């Protein structure tokens, strides 16, 4: 089973709202990723968690706050977003082993910021 | 830094025909992984095929196969017997596992399969 789930599928929020995106995997993977994807563009890496610790932050604005409560769950907390933050947010996971590290993607959350 | 180039922004192919998507990359490393991901319109990105650089044999997955030319730093994807469900964005991606660097994606090729 190579399933990564994400909720919600769609989210519309105002610039003053606080919301969270959720990602879950039950494959025993120890690395989890957040990507942002604009239309017709490749995914852009935002954060990487490895063994529940933040290992990469690609200079993402502080209005995006990741959290990894346990090895199966990854959240992305959103606050005071801008309209240009509207995009598809993808979660991915991988085994976290150096010798075999294929990433598996979730279906994404389509975010619209008004 | 590693870069991945997909020189064909859009392609089309007739149903049941064969199509090849090109990908070139630049790296000074000897050990790395290459991937092709498929993202259908408004649907999930899925792994199509994966190639380890140390393997000389080209990877295949059913109708999908790659032509991996390590010296030329080329990694093309061949889709045989194209089906309407193959319509998607295809992304080529590179990863260096020893450096544990993130995936580096190409800009993608939009493939349309025409009935």
PDB file of C-alpha atoms in Angstrom, chain A residues 35 37 40-43 45 56 88 90 98-103 105-107, chain B residues 33 35 37 39 44-45 47 50 89 91 95 97 100 102-103 105-107 110:
ATOM      1  CA  UNK A  35       5.407  20.928  -1.419  1.00  0.00           C
ATOM      2  CA  UNK A  37       2.581  23.535  -6.622  1.00  0.00           C
ATOM      3  CA  UNK A  40       1.424  23.795 -14.801  1.00  0.00           C
ATOM      4  CA  UNK A  41       4.574  24.020 -12.679  1.00  0.00           C
ATOM      5  CA  UNK A  42       6.613  21.384 -10.859  1.00  0.00           C
ATOM      6  CA  UNK A  43       6.251  21.022  -7.087  1.00  0.00           C
ATOM      7  CA  UNK A  45       9.772  21.870  -1.775  1.00  0.00           C
ATOM      8  CA  UNK A  56      14.875  21.157   5.688  1.00  0.00           C
ATOM      9  CA  UNK A  88      -2.021  22.993  -4.582  1.00  0.00           C
ATOM     10  CA  UNK A  90       1.193  18.343  -1.742  1.00  0.00           C
ATOM     11  CA  UNK A  98      19.553   6.753   2.056  1.00  0.00           C
ATOM     12  CA  UNK A  99      19.712   3.687  -0.176  1.00  0.00           C
ATOM     13  CA  UNK A 100      16.099   3.645  -1.225  1.00  0.00           C
ATOM     14  CA  UNK A 101      14.127   6.809  -0.999  1.00  0.00           C
ATOM     15  CA  UNK A 102      11.254   7.037  -3.417  1.00  0.00           C
ATOM     16  CA  UNK A 103       8.722   9.697  -2.538  1.00  0.00           C
ATOM     17  CA  UNK A 105       2.626  11.817  -3.026  1.00  0.00           C
ATOM     18  CA  UNK A 106      -0.793  12.510  -1.612  1.00  0.00           C
ATOM     19  CA  UNK A 107      -3.653  13.921  -3.690  1.00  0.00           C
TER      20      UNK A 107
ATOM     21  CA  UNK B  33      18.339   8.057  -8.715  1.00  0.00           C
ATOM     22  CA  UNK B  35      12.336   9.207 -11.589  1.00  0.00           C
ATOM     23  CA  UNK B  37       6.236  11.029 -12.151  1.00  0.00           C
ATOM     24  CA  UNK B  39       0.215  13.919 -12.716  1.00  0.00           C
ATOM     25  CA  UNK B  44      -2.701  12.633  -7.774  1.00  0.00           C
ATOM     26  CA  UNK B  45       0.969  12.580  -8.748  1.00  0.00           C
ATOM     27  CA  UNK B  47       5.439   7.345  -9.612  1.00  0.00           C
ATOM     28  CA  UNK B  50      12.547   4.736 -11.145  1.00  0.00           C
ATOM     29  CA  UNK B  89       1.866  16.202 -16.897  1.00  0.00           C
ATOM     30  CA  UNK B  91       7.845  15.266 -14.473  1.00  0.00           C
ATOM     31  CA  UNK B  95      17.884  12.689  -6.421  1.00  0.00           C
ATOM     32  CA  UNK B  97      20.708   9.684  -2.040  1.00  0.00           C
ATOM     33  CA  UNK B 100      20.131  13.233   1.033  1.00  0.00           C
ATOM     34  CA  UNK B 102      15.629  16.880  -2.076  1.00  0.00           C
ATOM     35  CA  UNK B 103      14.130  15.794  -5.375  1.00  0.00           C
ATOM     36  CA  UNK B 105      12.185  18.313 -10.746  1.00  0.00           C
ATOM     37  CA  UNK B 106      12.177  19.281 -14.387  1.00  0.00           C
ATOM     38  CA  UNK B 107       9.565  21.751 -15.587  1.00  0.00           C
ATOM     39  CA  UNK B 110       2.218  18.020 -20.849  1.00  0.00           C
TER      40      UNK B 110
END
